[in-house]
């Protein structure tokens, strides 16, 4: 129990071992020398020189390199070093005299480390001759020719390992790919028949700790020809110039970390060669080669493998991107279609869910929801609406990013287990604090094959107070059933969701902006008007009554004494008072036409029309007017206001009649998105020059003697129609009658069938 707890507490990365690149230990088969420039003074040396050269390290330290080598070799080296690019002299063949006439041939490789020291590494030459560079090229070209005929990513990977296996002869060559979470798996393998296969097996992150991976980005090829040999110390441990351990990041002889050597031993590996595969400055994967027994690979051949891996891998990345590319283009297309739909729809949500393609296609999801303004619009397979309210609440409190996604929602939000069948995977974008677009993917139960139990990837050894991690002993297949997860969201899908978010935010903001502006304007003018109407009706009413009462009193009390002129003047005064009364009433009526007070209802337009006609009964019969109308459609409107509108328009048609008896006709016609109504008369008509002026408040074309009235009627009509989001205008010529037109938009429900019903009148 106690050790179990401790295991959990130990962070594999924060191991108390020295950083691996400062280990000051190299592998036994070679010699490492740290040189001071320009005289090439030997500052540090590995302690195995006696075995390799026959000279003890103490006799080498502080000497110059020329004390060790023939003058002609030194000359070659010195001129190479002065070249600045050490790759020109790597590798150089060097002969070191062991004793008498006995020479040993080495491959000499130089590099300068991060601390600026020149490091010379000597490996016994395996082959005598250099492999010409051209053979790299032939190797790579042959492989790439093969690649051209392959189709899938898997096949591509397999060719790499096959080629590397062919040129090196390792027992096993693998392509190891890292996942996003740091674990990795063997995606391609070529091996001798007697070994069991590791293909498809997963290995936990701790098998290759982070510091090691960081190192592999800088040093892309590492060779351990004899995994069981004892590491050799560098002398002195601290560099005499810097007084610090020497940085061996780019050394080829550095001894692997003890933990890793133990790992290789447990796995039955006698030697290994590892090549880093780097994409976008990140470690994408490794080519890992194993041999059961010690195996030396020459520097040239290692370089050839590195080159091969790099060239073919570049091809792989390109291929991976092309596969991505087609899908990405498709998503981009869907995205632009959705944006088009959204901007056309009255409500952007309709644009996302009502057509093909829709929201689901943007991310290849099986379900989606738009939670907006307190309600959710669902499409496809989704959790229930009330479950979504809780989920949105959780997102609101826990997620601050522009996009959130998981392929295992239940691991973060346990309630999600209840709807795992539809939503084990979630991709969410917040539109604003409480509004979200969500995509869902169902649970897909997967079996993951591990190379050994990942929960026991290492053991803790406690001896003499030291805690030490060592790798597991068993690499036997360990199967894990992964539940409560969906297929992962791909990068391109997440990007498409983010792009959509931008578009929605823009559309919603724009609509909100327009509405706010409109509401503000309206509110301001209405408030002013209402204030005026209030003053007019209350403050004016009282003095007005007073005038009326006293004038009438005057008439009653002094009737006898007044002459005809005085009585006429009193009548004018009474008329003036009553005109003022009508004006006040009209202004009040005008101020009451108000969008906020409007009661939109599906209204059969004939109903308000007939009420208006009934109110005008007396005037119609007095004028001998004939009024006809076509069948009229239902519209979303305020019936009382429509009544008032008709009453004003028909009242005007009667008032402004010519010598002929008035003939008035009301009709309607369907346009694209609205109904067009008209009221046509045969009256005196209006000079087209004035056709705009007549709708302005208090504007009159005639004197009150000719035609009575306040000049408010058409202003009220205009306001009523504007409240219905329509337009009103007149078409007329003087003396030829007039036609008043007004429009009312069709309701949202009707609009969707607009094309079908276009030009198709009501029955
Ligand atoms: C290094 N571990 C590595 C390397 C590989 C693996 C490929 C790089 C080897 C190299 O650069 O030569 C792991 N090898 C694998 C895996 C497969 C394989 C997964 O063939 C699968 C087929 N490792 C552990 C534990 C520790 C550890 C418990 O399992 C210690 C905490 C450490 N691994 C470790 C270290 C290195 C390493 C420190 C770096 C070795 C070095 O370069 O010094």
mmCIF file of C-alpha atoms in Angstrom, residues 238-462:
data_model
loop_
_atom_site.group_PDB
_atom_site.id
_atom_site.type_symbol
_atom_site.label_atom_id
_atom_site.label_comp_id
_atom_site.label_asym_id
_atom_site.label_seq_id
_atom_site.Cartn_x
_atom_site.Cartn_y
_atom_site.Cartn_z
ATOM 1 C CA UNK A 238 34.747 18.669 -14.963
ATOM 2 C CA UNK A 239 36.304 20.463 -17.878
ATOM 3 C CA UNK A 240 39.460 22.290 -16.612
ATOM 4 C CA UNK A 241 38.554 25.459 -18.529
ATOM 5 C CA UNK A 242 34.854 25.745 -17.714
ATOM 6 C CA UNK A 243 34.955 23.752 -14.492
ATOM 7 C CA UNK A 244 31.701 22.108 -15.601
ATOM 8 C CA UNK A 245 30.811 18.672 -17.018
ATOM 9 C CA UNK A 246 31.127 18.580 -20.766
ATOM 10 C CA UNK A 247 27.890 18.829 -22.810
ATOM 11 C CA UNK A 248 27.592 15.623 -24.815
ATOM 12 C CA UNK A 249 24.287 16.430 -26.562
ATOM 13 C CA UNK A 250 25.700 15.939 -30.046
ATOM 14 C CA UNK A 251 28.251 13.299 -29.188
ATOM 15 C CA UNK A 252 28.058 9.984 -30.993
ATOM 16 C CA UNK A 253 29.714 8.009 -28.223
ATOM 17 C CA UNK A 254 27.728 9.266 -25.220
ATOM 18 C CA UNK A 255 26.650 6.331 -23.105
ATOM 19 C CA UNK A 256 22.881 5.922 -22.818
ATOM 20 C CA UNK A 257 21.209 6.532 -19.489
ATOM 21 C CA UNK A 258 21.476 3.505 -17.154
ATOM 22 C CA UNK A 259 17.696 3.248 -17.066
ATOM 23 C CA UNK A 260 17.545 2.892 -20.816
ATOM 24 C CA UNK A 261 20.349 0.319 -20.894
ATOM 25 C CA UNK A 262 18.384 -1.703 -18.390
ATOM 26 C CA UNK A 263 15.308 -1.296 -20.560
ATOM 27 C CA UNK A 264 17.193 -2.666 -23.569
ATOM 28 C CA UNK A 265 18.481 -5.554 -21.494
ATOM 29 C CA UNK A 266 14.962 -6.382 -20.291
ATOM 30 C CA UNK A 267 13.739 -6.291 -23.852
ATOM 31 C CA UNK A 268 16.498 -8.641 -24.987
ATOM 32 C CA UNK A 269 18.241 -6.037 -27.122
ATOM 33 C CA UNK A 270 22.006 -6.352 -27.631
ATOM 34 C CA UNK A 271 22.498 -3.251 -29.775
ATOM 35 C CA UNK A 272 20.384 -0.454 -31.163
ATOM 36 C CA UNK A 273 20.362 2.375 -33.632
ATOM 37 C CA UNK A 274 17.800 5.155 -33.325
ATOM 38 C CA UNK A 275 17.019 7.905 -35.813
ATOM 39 C CA UNK A 276 14.810 10.909 -34.951
ATOM 40 C CA UNK A 277 12.035 11.940 -37.343
ATOM 41 C CA UNK A 278 11.323 15.624 -36.942
ATOM 42 C CA UNK A 279 8.396 17.560 -38.357
ATOM 43 C CA UNK A 280 7.809 21.269 -37.727
ATOM 44 C CA UNK A 281 10.544 21.298 -35.066
ATOM 45 C CA UNK A 282 8.722 18.594 -33.147
ATOM 46 C CA UNK A 283 9.715 14.986 -32.618
ATOM 47 C CA UNK A 284 7.192 13.144 -34.783
ATOM 48 C CA UNK A 285 8.630 9.685 -34.252
ATOM 49 C CA UNK A 286 11.703 7.464 -34.340
ATOM 50 C CA UNK A 287 13.184 4.795 -36.513
ATOM 51 C CA UNK A 288 14.239 2.233 -33.913
ATOM 52 C CA UNK A 289 16.572 -0.624 -34.890
ATOM 53 C CA UNK A 290 17.291 -3.595 -32.613
ATOM 54 C CA UNK A 291 19.745 -6.439 -32.836
ATOM 55 C CA UNK A 292 19.844 -9.296 -30.384
ATOM 56 C CA UNK A 293 23.656 -9.270 -30.314
ATOM 57 C CA UNK A 294 26.253 -6.462 -30.504
ATOM 58 C CA UNK A 295 26.342 -4.819 -33.900
ATOM 59 C CA UNK A 296 28.627 -2.088 -35.235
ATOM 60 C CA UNK A 297 27.349 0.133 -37.997
ATOM 61 C CA UNK A 298 29.860 2.421 -39.703
ATOM 62 C CA UNK A 299 29.510 6.146 -39.478
ATOM 63 C CA UNK A 300 28.836 6.391 -43.223
ATOM 64 C CA UNK A 301 26.092 3.817 -43.108
ATOM 65 C CA UNK A 302 24.491 5.502 -40.122
ATOM 66 C CA UNK A 303 24.561 8.775 -42.018
ATOM 67 C CA UNK A 304 23.060 7.021 -45.020
ATOM 68 C CA UNK A 305 20.203 5.715 -42.871
ATOM 69 C CA UNK A 306 19.658 9.153 -41.371
ATOM 70 C CA UNK A 307 19.555 10.643 -44.848
ATOM 71 C CA UNK A 308 17.225 7.938 -46.073
ATOM 72 C CA UNK A 309 14.895 8.457 -43.138
ATOM 73 C CA UNK A 310 14.899 12.193 -43.616
ATOM 74 C CA UNK A 311 14.238 12.124 -47.341
ATOM 75 C CA UNK A 312 11.523 9.519 -47.178
ATOM 76 C CA UNK A 313 10.007 11.101 -44.140
ATOM 77 C CA UNK A 314 9.734 14.427 -45.955
ATOM 78 C CA UNK A 315 7.771 12.534 -48.586
ATOM 79 C CA UNK A 316 5.564 10.998 -45.888
ATOM 80 C CA UNK A 317 4.772 14.355 -44.324
ATOM 81 C CA UNK A 318 3.840 15.730 -47.712
ATOM 82 C CA UNK A 319 1.599 12.734 -48.321
ATOM 83 C CA UNK A 320 0.019 13.090 -44.887
ATOM 84 C CA UNK A 321 -0.683 16.730 -45.670
ATOM 85 C CA UNK A 322 -2.227 15.972 -49.065
ATOM 86 C CA UNK A 323 -4.636 13.521 -47.475
ATOM 87 C CA UNK A 324 -5.510 16.276 -45.038
ATOM 88 C CA UNK A 325 -5.703 18.777 -47.846
ATOM 89 C CA UNK A 326 -8.682 17.263 -49.682
ATOM 90 C CA UNK A 327 -10.690 17.050 -46.483
ATOM 91 C CA UNK A 328 -9.683 20.562 -45.517
ATOM 92 C CA UNK A 329 -10.814 21.942 -48.874
ATOM 93 C CA UNK A 330 -14.113 20.157 -48.484
ATOM 94 C CA UNK A 331 -14.637 21.639 -45.025
ATOM 95 C CA UNK A 332 -13.725 25.095 -46.299
ATOM 96 C CA UNK A 333 -16.391 24.735 -48.957
ATOM 97 C CA UNK A 334 -19.027 23.625 -46.417
ATOM 98 C CA UNK A 335 -18.036 26.516 -44.208
ATOM 99 C CA UNK A 336 -18.596 29.099 -46.936
ATOM 100 C CA UNK A 337 -21.973 27.562 -47.822
ATOM 101 C CA UNK A 338 -23.041 27.712 -44.169
ATOM 102 C CA UNK A 339 -22.029 31.357 -43.898
ATOM 103 C CA UNK A 340 -24.069 32.112 -47.006
ATOM 104 C CA UNK A 341 -27.109 30.315 -45.554
ATOM 105 C CA UNK A 342 -26.723 32.137 -42.259
ATOM 106 C CA UNK A 343 -26.569 35.572 -43.809
ATOM 107 C CA UNK A 344 -29.665 34.878 -45.897
ATOM 108 C CA UNK A 345 -31.763 33.477 -43.079
ATOM 109 C CA UNK A 346 -33.737 35.734 -40.804
ATOM 110 C CA UNK A 347 -32.289 33.752 -37.921
ATOM 111 C CA UNK A 348 -28.718 32.468 -38.332
ATOM 112 C CA UNK A 349 -29.621 29.169 -36.612
ATOM 113 C CA UNK A 350 -31.990 28.313 -39.483
ATOM 114 C CA UNK A 351 -29.068 28.784 -41.843
ATOM 115 C CA UNK A 352 -27.042 26.219 -39.865
ATOM 116 C CA UNK A 353 -29.601 23.430 -39.551
ATOM 117 C CA UNK A 354 -32.260 23.736 -42.231
ATOM 118 C CA UNK A 355 -30.293 22.972 -45.394
ATOM 119 C CA UNK A 356 -27.801 20.575 -46.926
ATOM 120 C CA UNK A 357 -24.939 20.660 -46.063
ATOM 121 C CA UNK A 358 -25.515 21.613 -42.429
ATOM 122 C CA UNK A 359 -23.725 22.013 -39.125
ATOM 123 C CA UNK A 360 -23.054 18.249 -38.865
ATOM 124 C CA UNK A 361 -21.073 18.158 -42.092
ATOM 125 C CA UNK A 362 -18.657 20.836 -40.925
ATOM 126 C CA UNK A 363 -16.998 18.491 -38.414
ATOM 127 C CA UNK A 364 -18.288 15.052 -39.452
ATOM 128 C CA UNK A 365 -20.259 14.901 -36.208
ATOM 129 C CA UNK A 366 -23.306 12.726 -35.598
ATOM 130 C CA UNK A 367 -25.116 15.357 -33.573
ATOM 131 C CA UNK A 368 -25.051 19.080 -33.007
ATOM 132 C CA UNK A 369 -26.858 21.745 -30.999
ATOM 133 C CA UNK A 370 -27.071 25.497 -31.147
ATOM 134 C CA UNK A 371 -27.842 26.752 -27.645
ATOM 135 C CA UNK A 372 -28.779 30.353 -28.091
ATOM 136 C CA UNK A 373 -30.948 32.823 -26.225
ATOM 137 C CA UNK A 374 -32.068 30.255 -23.664
ATOM 138 C CA UNK A 375 -33.181 27.531 -26.036
ATOM 139 C CA UNK A 376 -31.411 24.745 -27.925
ATOM 140 C CA UNK A 377 -31.873 23.819 -31.553
ATOM 141 C CA UNK A 378 -30.899 20.180 -32.051
ATOM 142 C CA UNK A 379 -29.859 18.257 -35.130
ATOM 143 C CA UNK A 380 -28.824 14.597 -35.469
ATOM 144 C CA UNK A 381 -28.074 12.389 -32.444
ATOM 145 C CA UNK A 382 -27.742 14.537 -29.332
ATOM 146 C CA UNK A 383 -28.293 14.429 -25.581
ATOM 147 C CA UNK A 384 -31.727 15.606 -24.418
ATOM 148 C CA UNK A 385 -32.395 19.307 -24.221
ATOM 149 C CA UNK A 386 -32.452 19.419 -20.417
ATOM 150 C CA UNK A 387 -29.157 17.500 -20.307
ATOM 151 C CA UNK A 388 -27.697 20.133 -22.588
ATOM 152 C CA UNK A 389 -28.684 22.947 -20.221
ATOM 153 C CA UNK A 390 -26.555 21.371 -17.510
ATOM 154 C CA UNK A 391 -23.720 20.724 -19.931
ATOM 155 C CA UNK A 392 -23.779 24.354 -21.096
ATOM 156 C CA UNK A 393 -23.765 25.480 -17.482
ATOM 157 C CA UNK A 394 -20.703 23.320 -16.879
ATOM 158 C CA UNK A 395 -18.952 24.661 -19.974
ATOM 159 C CA UNK A 396 -19.741 28.191 -18.881
ATOM 160 C CA UNK A 397 -18.086 27.648 -15.506
ATOM 161 C CA UNK A 398 -15.105 25.608 -16.630
ATOM 162 C CA UNK A 399 -14.076 26.571 -20.140
ATOM 163 C CA UNK A 400 -12.612 29.903 -21.121
ATOM 164 C CA UNK A 401 -11.089 29.079 -24.488
ATOM 165 C CA UNK A 402 -12.467 29.949 -27.894
ATOM 166 C CA UNK A 403 -12.811 26.280 -28.607
ATOM 167 C CA UNK A 404 -13.057 23.222 -26.410
ATOM 168 C CA UNK A 405 -12.864 19.615 -27.507
ATOM 169 C CA UNK A 406 -12.462 16.199 -26.004
ATOM 170 C CA UNK A 407 -12.848 12.636 -27.169
ATOM 171 C CA UNK A 408 -13.735 11.607 -23.645
ATOM 172 C CA UNK A 409 -16.248 13.989 -22.148
ATOM 173 C CA UNK A 410 -17.102 11.613 -19.303
ATOM 174 C CA UNK A 411 -13.538 11.783 -17.978
ATOM 175 C CA UNK A 412 -14.018 15.527 -17.360
ATOM 176 C CA UNK A 413 -17.770 15.713 -16.844
ATOM 177 C CA UNK A 414 -18.932 12.470 -15.233
ATOM 178 C CA UNK A 415 -22.642 13.082 -15.959
ATOM 179 C CA UNK A 416 -21.814 12.584 -19.625
ATOM 180 C CA UNK A 417 -21.686 8.835 -19.023
ATOM 181 C CA UNK A 418 -25.492 8.874 -19.188
ATOM 182 C CA UNK A 419 -25.448 9.979 -22.798
ATOM 183 C CA UNK A 420 -22.191 8.301 -23.853
ATOM 184 C CA UNK A 421 -23.999 6.680 -26.795
ATOM 185 C CA UNK A 422 -24.459 10.043 -28.442
ATOM 186 C CA UNK A 423 -21.887 12.291 -26.839
ATOM 187 C CA UNK A 424 -18.646 10.696 -25.666
ATOM 188 C CA UNK A 425 -16.890 13.242 -27.836
ATOM 189 C CA UNK A 426 -17.656 16.965 -27.611
ATOM 190 C CA UNK A 427 -16.486 19.918 -29.675
ATOM 191 C CA UNK A 428 -17.804 23.252 -28.382
ATOM 192 C CA UNK A 429 -17.453 26.878 -29.399
ATOM 193 C CA UNK A 430 -18.806 29.672 -27.212
ATOM 194 C CA UNK A 431 -20.541 32.440 -29.165
ATOM 195 C CA UNK A 432 -20.871 34.542 -26.056
ATOM 196 C CA UNK A 433 -20.959 33.827 -22.336
ATOM 197 C CA UNK A 434 -24.072 31.624 -22.365
ATOM 198 C CA UNK A 435 -24.469 30.767 -26.030
ATOM 199 C CA UNK A 436 -22.753 27.759 -27.581
ATOM 200 C CA UNK A 437 -22.545 25.663 -30.685
ATOM 201 C CA UNK A 438 -21.891 22.020 -29.773
ATOM 202 C CA UNK A 439 -20.994 18.959 -31.831
ATOM 203 C CA UNK A 440 -21.233 15.375 -30.583
ATOM 204 C CA UNK A 441 -19.714 12.006 -31.379
ATOM 205 C CA UNK A 442 -20.832 8.652 -29.947
ATOM 206 C CA UNK A 443 -18.767 6.227 -27.883
ATOM 207 C CA UNK A 444 -16.502 3.908 -29.852
ATOM 208 C CA UNK A 445 -15.065 1.111 -27.730
ATOM 209 C CA UNK A 446 -11.460 0.519 -28.748
ATOM 210 C CA UNK A 447 -8.915 -2.066 -27.758
ATOM 211 C CA UNK A 448 -5.439 -0.704 -27.212
ATOM 212 C CA UNK A 449 -2.607 -3.211 -27.239
ATOM 213 C CA UNK A 450 0.202 -2.214 -24.935
ATOM 214 C CA UNK A 451 3.722 -3.618 -24.919
ATOM 215 C CA UNK A 452 3.430 -4.406 -21.230
ATOM 216 C CA UNK A 453 1.071 -3.070 -18.592
ATOM 217 C CA UNK A 454 1.329 0.755 -18.840
ATOM 218 C CA UNK A 455 0.297 1.054 -15.189
ATOM 219 C CA UNK A 456 3.444 -0.850 -14.261
ATOM 220 C CA UNK A 457 5.765 0.785 -16.768
ATOM 221 C CA UNK A 458 8.459 1.142 -14.141
ATOM 222 C CA UNK A 459 9.376 -0.135 -10.723
ATOM 223 C CA UNK A 460 10.742 1.750 -7.768
ATOM 224 C CA UNK A 461 13.879 0.303 -6.219
ATOM 225 C CA UNK A 462 14.665 1.389 -2.732
#
